[in-house]
XYZ file of C-alpha atoms in Angstrom:
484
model
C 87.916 141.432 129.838
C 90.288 138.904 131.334
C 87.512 137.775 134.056
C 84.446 137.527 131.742
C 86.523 135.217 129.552
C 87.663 133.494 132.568
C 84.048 132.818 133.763
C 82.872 131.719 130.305
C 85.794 129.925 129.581
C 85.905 127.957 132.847
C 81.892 126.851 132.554
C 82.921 125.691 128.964
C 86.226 123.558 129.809
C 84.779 121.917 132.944
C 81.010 121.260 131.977
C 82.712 120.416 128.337
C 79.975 122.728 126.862
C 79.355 125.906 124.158
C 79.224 128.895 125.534
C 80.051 132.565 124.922
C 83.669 132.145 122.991
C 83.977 129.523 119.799
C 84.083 126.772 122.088
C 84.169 123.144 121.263
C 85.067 119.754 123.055
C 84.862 117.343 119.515
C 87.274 115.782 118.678
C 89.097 117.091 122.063
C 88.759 120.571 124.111
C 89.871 123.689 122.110
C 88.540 127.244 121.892
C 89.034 130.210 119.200
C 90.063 133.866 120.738
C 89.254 136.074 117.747
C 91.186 139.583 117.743
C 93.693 138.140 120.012
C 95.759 141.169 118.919
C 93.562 144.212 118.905
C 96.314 146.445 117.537
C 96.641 146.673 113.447
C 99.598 148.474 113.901
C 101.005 145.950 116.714
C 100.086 143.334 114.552
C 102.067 144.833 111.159
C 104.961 145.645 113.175
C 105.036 141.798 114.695
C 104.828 140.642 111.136
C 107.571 142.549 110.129
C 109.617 141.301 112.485
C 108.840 137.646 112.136
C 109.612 137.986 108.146
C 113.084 139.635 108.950
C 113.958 136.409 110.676
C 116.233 133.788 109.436
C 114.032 130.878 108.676
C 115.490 126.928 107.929
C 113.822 124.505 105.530
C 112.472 121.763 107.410
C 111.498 118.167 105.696
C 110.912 114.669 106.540
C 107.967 112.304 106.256
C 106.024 114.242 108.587
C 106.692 118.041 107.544
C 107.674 120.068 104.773
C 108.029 124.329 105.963
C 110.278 126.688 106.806
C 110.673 127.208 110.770
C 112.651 130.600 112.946
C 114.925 129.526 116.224
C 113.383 129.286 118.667
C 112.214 132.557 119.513
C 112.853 132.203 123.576
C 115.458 135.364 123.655
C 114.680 137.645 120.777
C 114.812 141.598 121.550
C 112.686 142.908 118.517
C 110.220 144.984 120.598
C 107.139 143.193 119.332
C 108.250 139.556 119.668
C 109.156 140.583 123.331
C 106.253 142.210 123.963
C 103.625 138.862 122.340
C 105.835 136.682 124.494
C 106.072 138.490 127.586
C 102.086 138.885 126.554
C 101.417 135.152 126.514
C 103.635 133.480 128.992
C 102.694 136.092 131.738
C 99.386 136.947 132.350
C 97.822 134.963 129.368
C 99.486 131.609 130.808
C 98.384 132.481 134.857
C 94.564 132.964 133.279
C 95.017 129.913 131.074
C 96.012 127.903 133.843
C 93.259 129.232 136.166
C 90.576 128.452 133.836
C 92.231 124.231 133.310
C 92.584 124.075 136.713
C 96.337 123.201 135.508
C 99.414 124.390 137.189
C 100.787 125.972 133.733
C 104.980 126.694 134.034
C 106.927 129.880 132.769
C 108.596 127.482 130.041
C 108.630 129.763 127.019
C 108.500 127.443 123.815
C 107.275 129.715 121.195
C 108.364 130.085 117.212
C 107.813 131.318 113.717
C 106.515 129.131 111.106
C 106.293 129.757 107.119
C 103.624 127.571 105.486
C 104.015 128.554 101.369
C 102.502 126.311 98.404
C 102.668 122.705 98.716
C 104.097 122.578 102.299
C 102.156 120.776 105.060
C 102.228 119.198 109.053
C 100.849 115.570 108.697
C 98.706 114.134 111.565
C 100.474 113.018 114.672
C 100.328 113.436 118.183
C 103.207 116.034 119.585
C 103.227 113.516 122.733
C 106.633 114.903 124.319
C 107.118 115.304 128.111
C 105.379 118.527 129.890
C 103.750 119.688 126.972
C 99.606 120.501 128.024
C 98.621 122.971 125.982
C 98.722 124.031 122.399
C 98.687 127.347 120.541
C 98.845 129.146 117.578
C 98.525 132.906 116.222
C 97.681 133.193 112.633
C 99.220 136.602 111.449
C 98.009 135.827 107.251
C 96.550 137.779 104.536
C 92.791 136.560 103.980
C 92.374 133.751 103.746
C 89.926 130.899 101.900
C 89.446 127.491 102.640
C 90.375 126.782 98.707
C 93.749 128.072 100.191
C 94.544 125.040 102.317
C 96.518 124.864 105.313
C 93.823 124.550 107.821
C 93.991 123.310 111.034
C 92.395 119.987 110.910
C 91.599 118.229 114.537
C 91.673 114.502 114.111
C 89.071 112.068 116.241
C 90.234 108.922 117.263
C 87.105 106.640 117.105
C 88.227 105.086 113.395
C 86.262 107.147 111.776
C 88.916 109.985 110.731
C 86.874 112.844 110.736
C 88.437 115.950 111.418
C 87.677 119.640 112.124
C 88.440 122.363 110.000
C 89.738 125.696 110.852
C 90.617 128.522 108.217
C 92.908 131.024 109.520
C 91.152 134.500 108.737
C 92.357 137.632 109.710
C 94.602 137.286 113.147
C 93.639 134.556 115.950
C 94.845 132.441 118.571
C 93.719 128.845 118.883
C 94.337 126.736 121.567
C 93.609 123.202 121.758
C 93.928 121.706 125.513
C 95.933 118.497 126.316
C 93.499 117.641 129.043
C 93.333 114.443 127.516
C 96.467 112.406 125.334
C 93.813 111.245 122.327
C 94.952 114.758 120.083
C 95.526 114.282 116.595
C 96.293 117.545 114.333
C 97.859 118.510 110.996
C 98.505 121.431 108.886
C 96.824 120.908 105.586
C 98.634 121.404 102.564
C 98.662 125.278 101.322
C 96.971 125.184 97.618
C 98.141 128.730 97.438
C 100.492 129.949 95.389
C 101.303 133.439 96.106
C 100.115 133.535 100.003
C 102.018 132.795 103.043
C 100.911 131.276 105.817
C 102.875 132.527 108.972
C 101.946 132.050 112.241
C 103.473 131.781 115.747
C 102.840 128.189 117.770
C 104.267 126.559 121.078
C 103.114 124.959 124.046
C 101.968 125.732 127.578
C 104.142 123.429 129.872
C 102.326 121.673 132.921
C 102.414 118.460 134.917
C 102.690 115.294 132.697
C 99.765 113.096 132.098
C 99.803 109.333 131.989
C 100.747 107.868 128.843
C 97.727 104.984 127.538
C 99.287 102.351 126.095
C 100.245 102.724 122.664
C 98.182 100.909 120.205
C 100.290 98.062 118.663
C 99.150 97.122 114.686
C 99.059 93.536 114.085
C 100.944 92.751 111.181
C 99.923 91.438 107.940
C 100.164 87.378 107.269
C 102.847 86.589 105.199
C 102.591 83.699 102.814
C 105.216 81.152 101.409
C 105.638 81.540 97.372
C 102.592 79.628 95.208
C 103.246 76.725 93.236
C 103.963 78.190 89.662
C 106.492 77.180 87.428
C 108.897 79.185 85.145
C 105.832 79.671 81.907
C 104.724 82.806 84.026
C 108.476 84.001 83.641
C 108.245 83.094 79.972
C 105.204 84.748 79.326
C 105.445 88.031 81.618
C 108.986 88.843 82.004
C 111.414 90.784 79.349
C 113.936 88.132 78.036
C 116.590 89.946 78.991
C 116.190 89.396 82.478
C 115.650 85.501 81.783
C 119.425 85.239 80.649
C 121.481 83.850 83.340
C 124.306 85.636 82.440
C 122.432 88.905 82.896
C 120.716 87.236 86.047
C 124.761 87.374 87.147
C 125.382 90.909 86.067
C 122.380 92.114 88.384
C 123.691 90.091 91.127
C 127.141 91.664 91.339
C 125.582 95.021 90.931
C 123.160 93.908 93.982
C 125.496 92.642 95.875
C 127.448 95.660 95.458
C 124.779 98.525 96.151
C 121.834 96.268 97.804
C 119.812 97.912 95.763
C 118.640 98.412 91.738
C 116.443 99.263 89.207
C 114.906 96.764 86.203
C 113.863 98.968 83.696
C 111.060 97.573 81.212
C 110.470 94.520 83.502
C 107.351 93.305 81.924
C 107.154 92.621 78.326
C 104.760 95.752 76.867
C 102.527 94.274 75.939
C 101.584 92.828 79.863
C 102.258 96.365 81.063
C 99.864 97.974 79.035
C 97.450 95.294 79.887
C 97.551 95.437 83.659
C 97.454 99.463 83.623
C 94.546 99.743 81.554
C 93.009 97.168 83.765
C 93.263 99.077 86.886
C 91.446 101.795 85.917
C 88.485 99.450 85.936
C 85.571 100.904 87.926
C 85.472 96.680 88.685
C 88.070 97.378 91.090
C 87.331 97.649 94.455
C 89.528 100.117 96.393
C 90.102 100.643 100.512
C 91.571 103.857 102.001
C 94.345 102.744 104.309
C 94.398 104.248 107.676
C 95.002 105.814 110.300
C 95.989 109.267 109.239
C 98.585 109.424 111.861
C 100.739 106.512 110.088
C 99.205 106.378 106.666
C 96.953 107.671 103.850
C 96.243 105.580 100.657
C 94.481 102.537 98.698
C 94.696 99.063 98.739
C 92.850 96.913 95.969
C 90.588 93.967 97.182
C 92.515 90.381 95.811
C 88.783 89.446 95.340
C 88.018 92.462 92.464
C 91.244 91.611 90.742
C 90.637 91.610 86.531
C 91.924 88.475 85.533
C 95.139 89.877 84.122
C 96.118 91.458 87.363
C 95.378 88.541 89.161
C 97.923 86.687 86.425
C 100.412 89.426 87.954
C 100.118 88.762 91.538
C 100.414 84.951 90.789
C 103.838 86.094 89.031
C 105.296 88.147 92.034
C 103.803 85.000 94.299
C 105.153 82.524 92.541
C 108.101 79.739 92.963
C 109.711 80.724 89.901
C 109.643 84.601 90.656
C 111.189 83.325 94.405
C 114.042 82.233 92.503
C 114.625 84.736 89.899
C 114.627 86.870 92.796
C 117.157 84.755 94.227
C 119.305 84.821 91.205
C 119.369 88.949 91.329
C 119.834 88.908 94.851
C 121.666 86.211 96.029
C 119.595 86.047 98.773
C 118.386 82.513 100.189
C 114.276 82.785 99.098
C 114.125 79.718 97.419
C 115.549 76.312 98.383
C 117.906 75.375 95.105
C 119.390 79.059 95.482
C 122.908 78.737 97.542
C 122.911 79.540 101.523
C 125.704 81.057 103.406
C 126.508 77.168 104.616
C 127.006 76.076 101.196
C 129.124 78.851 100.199
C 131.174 77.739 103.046
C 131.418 74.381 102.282
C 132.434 75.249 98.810
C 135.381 77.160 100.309
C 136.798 74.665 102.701
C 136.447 72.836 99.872
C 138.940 74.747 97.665
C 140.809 75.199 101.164
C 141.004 71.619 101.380
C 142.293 71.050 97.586
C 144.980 73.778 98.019
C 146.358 71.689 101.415
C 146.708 68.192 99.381
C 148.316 70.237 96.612
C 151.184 71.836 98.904
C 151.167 69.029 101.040
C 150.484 70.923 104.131
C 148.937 69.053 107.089
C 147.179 71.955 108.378
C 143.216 71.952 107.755
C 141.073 74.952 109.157
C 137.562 73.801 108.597
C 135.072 77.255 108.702
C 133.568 77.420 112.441
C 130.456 79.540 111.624
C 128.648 76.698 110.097
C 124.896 76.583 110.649
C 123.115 73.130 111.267
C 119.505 74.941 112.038
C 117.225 74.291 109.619
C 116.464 77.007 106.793
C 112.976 78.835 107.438
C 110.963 78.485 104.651
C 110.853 82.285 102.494
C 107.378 83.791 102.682
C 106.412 87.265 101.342
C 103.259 90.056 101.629
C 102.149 92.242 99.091
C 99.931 95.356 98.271
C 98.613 96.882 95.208
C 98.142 100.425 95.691
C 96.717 103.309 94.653
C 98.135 106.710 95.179
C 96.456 110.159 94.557
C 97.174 113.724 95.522
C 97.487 114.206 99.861
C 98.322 110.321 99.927
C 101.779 109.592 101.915
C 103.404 107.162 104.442
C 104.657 107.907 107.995
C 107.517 106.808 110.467
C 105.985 105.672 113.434
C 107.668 105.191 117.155
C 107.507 101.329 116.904
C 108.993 101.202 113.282
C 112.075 100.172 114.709
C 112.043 97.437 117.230
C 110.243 95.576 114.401
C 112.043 96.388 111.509
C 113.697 93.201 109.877
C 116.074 92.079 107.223
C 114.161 91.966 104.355
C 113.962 92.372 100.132
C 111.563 95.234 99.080
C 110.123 95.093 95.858
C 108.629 97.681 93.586
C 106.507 97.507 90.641
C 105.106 100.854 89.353
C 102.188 100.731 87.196
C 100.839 104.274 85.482
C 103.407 107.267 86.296
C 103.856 108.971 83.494
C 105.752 112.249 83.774
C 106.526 111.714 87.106
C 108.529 114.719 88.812
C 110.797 114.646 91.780
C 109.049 117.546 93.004
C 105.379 115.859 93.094
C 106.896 113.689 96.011
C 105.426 110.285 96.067
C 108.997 108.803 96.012
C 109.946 105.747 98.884
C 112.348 106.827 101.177
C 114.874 104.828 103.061
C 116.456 106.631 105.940
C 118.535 105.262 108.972
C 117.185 104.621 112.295
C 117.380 107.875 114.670
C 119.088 109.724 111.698
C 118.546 112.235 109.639
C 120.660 110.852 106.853
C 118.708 109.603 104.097
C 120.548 106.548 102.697
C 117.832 106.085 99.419
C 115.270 107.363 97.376
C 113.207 105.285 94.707
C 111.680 107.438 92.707
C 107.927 105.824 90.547
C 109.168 104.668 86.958
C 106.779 102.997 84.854
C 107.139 98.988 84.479
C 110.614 99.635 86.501
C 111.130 97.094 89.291
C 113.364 98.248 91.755
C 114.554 95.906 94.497
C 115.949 97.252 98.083
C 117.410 95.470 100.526
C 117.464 97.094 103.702
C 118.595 95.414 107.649
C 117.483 96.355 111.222
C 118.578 99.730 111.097
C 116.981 100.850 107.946
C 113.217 102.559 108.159
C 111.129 103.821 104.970
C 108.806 106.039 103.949
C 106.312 107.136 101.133
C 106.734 111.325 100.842
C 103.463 113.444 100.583
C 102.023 113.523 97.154
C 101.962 117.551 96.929
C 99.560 119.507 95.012
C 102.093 119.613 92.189
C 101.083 116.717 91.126
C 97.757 118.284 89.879
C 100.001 119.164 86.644
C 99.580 115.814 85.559
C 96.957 114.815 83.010
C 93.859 113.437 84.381
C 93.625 109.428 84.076
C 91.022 107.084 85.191
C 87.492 108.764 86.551
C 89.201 112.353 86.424
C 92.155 111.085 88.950
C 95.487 111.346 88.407
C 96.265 108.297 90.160
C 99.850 106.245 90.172
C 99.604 102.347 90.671
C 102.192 99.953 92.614
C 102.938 96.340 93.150
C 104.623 96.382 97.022
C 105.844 93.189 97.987
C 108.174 92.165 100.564
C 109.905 89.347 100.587
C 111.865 87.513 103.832
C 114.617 84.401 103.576
């Protein structure tokens, strides 16, 4: 058994052809071994085990399952026996048929898949790791189930192979090249349970290719638009400047708030029903390994939400913004230098009233010119499987900056549905913020150098909602971003 599949499977990894076993090299090398475990009984017993195991919740923007230890020195009789099984002989014929020098590194564990949990595409690039597998142990299964495999090309086009775990098998997908993509597709299930066993096959390293580096989008300084728009957009309550005040000090305290009923109702209801207009031309946003929605085309803009982007463009908003924020994004709004003039100032009065002869002028005084505040804005749609993802380089070009949030159609919205921005702290798992959609509620973040964010996976929960525009259940957003 072991040399046939060792003759067929070396003619198909080499000559990168079908043969014999389900064997495929698009999008990259992997192969199917179908009654890996020949055994019912074996196999029961195995499951057994696995499901007596203590599992932990695992969730960020990539993942949401539950996950064993690692199962490297368990002594159930069946999990010793699979491992000893595939890092043993399995991993010596492995390596003889890749012509790779495969180690004795055992990195093997337990995974729970149950409704509405998922793997997101990325790239497990970590040091030694070669070769991939996983053992399906699941009831039967249908595609209408979810939580397939799916094996991501890397030509633009985003196509992706499908796998549908029936009945027990191993796949194993080869890092003979570094251009892998995968993900775990959501499980539309709700009363199966997709467990399975997965680890790597460590070897010699390959060569990391240069990572691909996005070039950002252009950022524009405000248009010139007076305060009318305010007038004829905004609630009058946030037009008071004594209110303006309130949200500062609440800002200033928190760095962050929410501005419920920002646009008068009647603009609300004007812009939603607009974007549902099939004259709207819509983009998916790619790649899958750092993001999955829409983007509307400025050009296909209805005239109202063109009126709306002007608004969140505009001079006037700049400093309205400035007034909530106190940040510098408009050139009447105070800077840090005048602030510090206006306190050696009262300094200076207090020394002629006691008569002292001391005078401390402030040292930290900036005489480089102000940059001029520019901003760069989306507006997105977001459906069911859409999300956003941390990404490696995140962080060496995050910046201080003011997010802004405008949610448009997101009724009924539930915490469960995901969907929500997240704001976590560099190389953390400490999750500072969460911003959950609110209808025609702008929230405002401020977040520094240290501070990354993400949209979470819009689960199949979601599918509760009623159906809007076109039978989708689809939630709208202003994003803007705006930088001093």
């Amino acid at each position: 058994m072991v040399v046939s599949l060792k003759q067929v499977g070396t003619t198909a990894w080499v000559r990168l052809k079908m043969c014999e076993m389900p064997l495929d090299c698009h999008p990259f090398p992997h192969c199917i071994i179908r009654n890996f475990i020949q055994s019912d009984s074996f196999t029961e017993n195995l499951q057994r085990e696995l499901l007596d195991l203590n599992f932990h919740e695992k969730s960020n923007d990539l993942y949401k399952f539950n996950q064993s230890d690692d199962l490297k020195k368990r002594k159930e009789p069946h999990i010793t026996g699979l491992r000893a099984a595939l890092f043993g002989l399995f991993r010596s014929w492995l390596g003889e048929v890749l012509g790779v020098e495969l180690e004795p590194t055992v990195d093997i564990s337990c995974a729970k898949y149950q409704y509405t949990d998922v793997l997101l595409c990325h790239d497990d690039e970590l040091e030694g790791r070669r070769v991939a597998f996983i053992l399906y142990l699941v009831p039967p299964w249908e595609s209408s189930d979810g939580g397939t495999l799916d094996l991501f090309s890397t030509d633009g086009k985003y196509w992706c192979v499908l796998w549908c775990p029936a009945g027990t098998l191993c796949a194993i997908y080869g890092w003979l090249s570094l251009c892998v993509f995968v993900q775990v597709a959501e499980v539309l299930s709700e009363d199966k349970c997709r467990l399975s066993l997965s680890g790597w096959f460590h070897g010699p390293s390959l060569e990391r290719p240069p990572r691909h580096t996005e070039t950002p989008f252009p950022r524009s300084p405000h248009l010139p638009r007076d305060e009318t728009l305010l007038l004829e957009w905004l609630n009058p309550l946030y037009l008071d400047v004594d209110y303006q005040s309130q949200v500062q000090q609440e800002f200033e305290d928190s760095s962050e708030i929410q501005l419920k009923n920002f646009l008068k109702e009647e603009k609300f209801k004007e812009v939603s029903e607009a974007l549902r207009s099939t004259d709207v031309q819509w983009t998916k946003q790619g790649p899958p390994n750092r993001r999955c929605f829409e983007v509307a085309s400025l050009e296909s803009f209805p005239q109202c939400v063109s009126a709306c982007w002007e608004l969140l463009c505009s001079e006037a908003f700049f400093l309205l913004l400035s007034n909530f924020t106190g940040l510098r994004l408009h050139y009447l709004s105070p800077s840090d230098e005048d602030k510090e003039e206006e306190k050696d100032q009262e300094d200076e009065e207090d020394r002629e009233a006691t008569g002292s002869s001391v005078y401390t002028p402030s040292t930290n005084k900036n005489n480089k010119e102000p940059s001029t505040p520019v901003c760069v804005g989306q507006l997105r749609r977001w459906a069911h499987g859409d999300y956003t993802l941390l990404h490696d380089g995140d962080a060496s070009r995050a910046e201080y900056a003011l997010d802004l949030l405008l949610p448009l159609s997101c009724p009924d919205w539930q915490t469960e549905f995901g969907g929500f921005t997240s704001y976590v702290a560099n190389e953390e798992d400490e999750e500072l913020l969460m911003v959950y959609p609110e209808e025609n509620s702008l929230a405002l973040v401020y977040r520094d150098k240290e501070t990354l964010k993400f949209v979470k996976h819009i689960n199949h929960r979601s599918s509760t909602l009623p159906i809007g525009d076109y039978c989708r259940r689809a939630v709208y957003d202003f994003s803007f971003v705006y930088y001093e």
